[in-house]
Amino acid sequence: MVKIFVDRKKRLPVFLALIMTFLFVILGLILVTAKFKNGFKIKDCVKEIGTAQMLTAQKKGVTYKIKFPYFNYKDVDSIIHEKIYSEIEDFIKENANRDVKKAKPKKAVILSDFQTFAFNNNCGVSVQMQYLKNMSGKKVSKTVNLVFCYGKLLSFKDIFKQDKIQDLVNAIKSEIKLDKRFRFMLKNRPFSIYNALTDDVSNLENFGIEKDNIIFSFDLSKIFKEKQEFITVSVPKSAIVECFSNVYFNSNPNERVSGEKTSNDTPLEKDERADKPLIALTFDDGPKEGVTDIILDELKKNNAHATFFVVGKSAEQFPDLLKREVAEGHEIGNHTYSHPTTLTHLSSTDIEQQIENNAKIIESVIGSRPAIVRVPGGSANKKVISAIEAYPIIHWSVDTRDWQTHSAPATKREVNQSSGDGDIVLMHDIRPSTAEAIKTIIPELKSKGFELVTVSEMFRLKNINLEKGVVYHKAEIKECEEESA
Ligand code: ZN
């Protein structure tokens, strides 16, 4: 029999060690559980206007899952996009700067949810973006309010009278005093937000408009130099009626006020094509005389546009076809200089050379460099992606296998059966069978109501930013599904 001997003097440390182990196990379990709770949701989340959309991707060790509003109004949507991407970029930078030795591997996630409120008879919208950043378990949340009216991003001075700022600050302070959440803060902080709030407008710029209240979000790190934490104070509109400038907004949410309207009375311009189903036809490996020119004829006949992923060697051989592609409104993509079967076996320098040499040739012919890259065979491992990180990498969602079947009917069948809204269709403009197939593919897609656009145009119309160093298969906006923490 084995007897476990424990010296009396050592019993206490052993006991402590057991307790510690137990605590570590519990802590471990909590962390493992937390790992699966990425989603979060604003409490009583209001979405009065716009549709919810989701952007998810991984970039440079950072996972982002951004739920954001989409209004299908270019001016507003592009500003929201800009703000979202600068938030993501900041987080990527922060993640890259962290001490690699200390950092626990991998976990860097940025999530968002949002609320929207309409005002000024639906000509205005107030967006509240709520971000949650989690870097190796260190969580930081951030609130960003954006207020638009007639497509213009409004600032503090567009809404509030400059000579009433002190009244406004006093109203905010009264709310802070009444709010239970701030009791602790008022009592215990050496400089409470109550005292720190002055008529400094830079602290008041992060405001939003709700039905009955104006909300102000304060970044405590800006006021107290503490860790980033946002608090939001609601002030009833009725308490600050005198402070509104009444240009874009007054205290009655449905009474329309003038502001700077666009020429017609509809608040903003809408791109009609964005409502139609879109397809991006793409042609690789050309240009080639006797094939590319037939495809160009067919596209022109049907008022359709496509993307040509050209090979440098062929571009050198047929510069006039390349020029014609551009002149007729098509997009040029980079498909390497000499088209190696795969880039995965090349060194990073050779991969860069393949892309760079082709970009130079294309630039010398058409005067500009391609903004997108397609890799031969669609094989992109980590090395390939990091060598091409200056470009969005475009794969495809529909492979016609024209390169394999050499058959016009088979190519046509593949497009007919598999293509839908947002798809990127892979074909090759070096196959006569493909040029033959195109003669029926294009009119049939048009008759089904599809708009045939270039890759970049399709992403723009679908309000998806093509990001450098990210691989895309189709222009897909995932409908937002509700998540809870
Ligand atoms: Zn190819």
Coordinates of C-alpha atoms and ligand atoms in Angstrom, one line a residue, residues 284-285 335 339, ligand 1:
D284 CA -8.7 35.4 -66.3
D285 CA -5.4 34.7 -68.1
H335 CA -3.2 38.1 -62.3
H339 CA 1.1 33.0 -64.2
Ligands
ZN1 ZN -5.3 32.0 -64.2

